[in-house]
């Protein structure tokens, strides 16, 4: 009896690691929960190309968009936890939306295997160049004097760009209409086109329009100015010291992934974003490469979820 048990254990030990040691033996899918041309897509494609090279298998990006990124994350949570389907979580899908979508089909902590948080990015408040206010001080005065007159474009109701703006409006005692899109790319198109005059967006997607002067920046989040646009002042230096909103993009799998598969993916993605050429591409977009460990990312998801709960509760934010 003892002998048979030992034999079975030995057999399993011989077979199981061998099965995972082959990982990955076919292409991996990375679900990007926002549309092409947005920051999640930009970061996802750059990281996937390099991580795929490191793993010796292609990582195919699949855009599954809608509901502030939560549709793609439901698909990620429900995938087979074998490492061949992972998703790119963001502060919206795992930090803000879970507190505001009462029927959300996942728990941001319990239903995922954190792999590696790839990149962080500031957020930026910009206006169409024809908007009457072209500085933050004028913007605040204009909004206070004209409640509910103007709209602000954002990448999804209940996502970080919507909530970040709602929070700022609470601070200044102003009211604007939230105009939500499936992601940054369509929100930017309408702001540049003059359909909506204001946008609060993750920095990488806004940067090209700011450089080409199709948009004019009023303030950027974070403690320091961004080297890509050093003329744009921070919110903090313009008097809003407690106001900070950071975006991030990290790879997660469904709950229950084997640890060796998770670690192999984590190492590949971390190595990818730290690779000098890939890191330079990320930095060109104004984002900051990170590439942390599964344990570090797990802790970050928990603290981001709790941080946004505090912001939402304190400001009594509810979706309209
Ligand atoms: N603002 C979204 C987020 O940080 C990303 C929008 C997009 O990629 O289009 O969750």
XYZ file of N, CA and C in Angstrom, residues 123 160-161 163-169 171 200 220-222 235-236 240-245 307-308:
75
model
N -2.382 60.761 -15.343
C -3.577 61.162 -16.088
C -3.480 62.651 -16.363
N -11.532 54.921 -14.319
C -10.668 55.874 -13.613
C -10.779 57.295 -14.171
N -11.033 57.432 -15.472
C -11.088 58.778 -16.049
C -12.397 59.475 -15.693
N -14.190 58.667 -12.811
C -14.111 58.902 -11.369
C -13.095 59.965 -10.999
N -11.974 59.971 -11.718
C -10.940 60.977 -11.452
C -11.509 62.368 -11.641
N -12.348 62.523 -12.659
C -12.950 63.837 -12.932
C -14.049 64.141 -11.920
N -14.861 63.149 -11.598
C -15.929 63.370 -10.597
C -15.296 63.822 -9.282
N -14.198 63.194 -8.928
C -13.498 63.528 -7.683
C -12.983 64.977 -7.742
N -12.389 65.348 -8.871
C -11.875 66.723 -8.995
C -13.022 67.741 -8.927
N -14.134 67.424 -9.581
C -15.281 68.336 -9.568
C -15.829 68.497 -8.148
N -13.991 68.375 -5.478
C -13.027 69.225 -4.768
C -13.282 70.698 -5.090
N -10.521 63.975 -19.592
C -9.584 63.546 -18.552
C -9.154 62.136 -18.963
N -1.512 67.819 -15.027
C -1.190 66.386 -15.045
C -1.130 65.889 -13.596
N -1.528 64.627 -13.386
C -1.483 64.075 -12.026
C -0.053 63.630 -11.694
N 0.183 63.360 -10.417
C 1.499 62.879 -9.984
C 2.249 63.962 -9.221
N -1.269 68.957 -10.977
C -2.382 69.449 -10.147
C -1.809 69.929 -8.816
N -0.874 69.152 -8.260
C -0.322 69.466 -6.934
C 0.291 70.863 -6.922
N -3.695 71.621 -5.766
C -4.528 70.452 -5.441
C -3.636 69.320 -4.948
N -3.102 69.484 -3.766
C -2.062 68.590 -3.249
C -2.561 67.171 -2.961
N -3.808 67.053 -2.525
C -4.307 65.725 -2.154
C -4.951 64.992 -3.327
N -4.909 65.618 -4.475
C -5.580 65.013 -5.632
C -4.559 64.263 -6.478
N -4.669 62.944 -6.513
C -3.744 62.180 -7.351
C -4.450 60.957 -7.924
N -4.267 60.728 -9.195
C -4.911 59.611 -9.891
C -3.883 58.948 -10.796
N -8.081 51.725 -1.762
C -7.870 53.168 -1.899
C -9.057 53.814 -2.610
N -9.506 53.184 -3.698
C -10.618 53.765 -4.454
C -11.929 53.663 -3.697
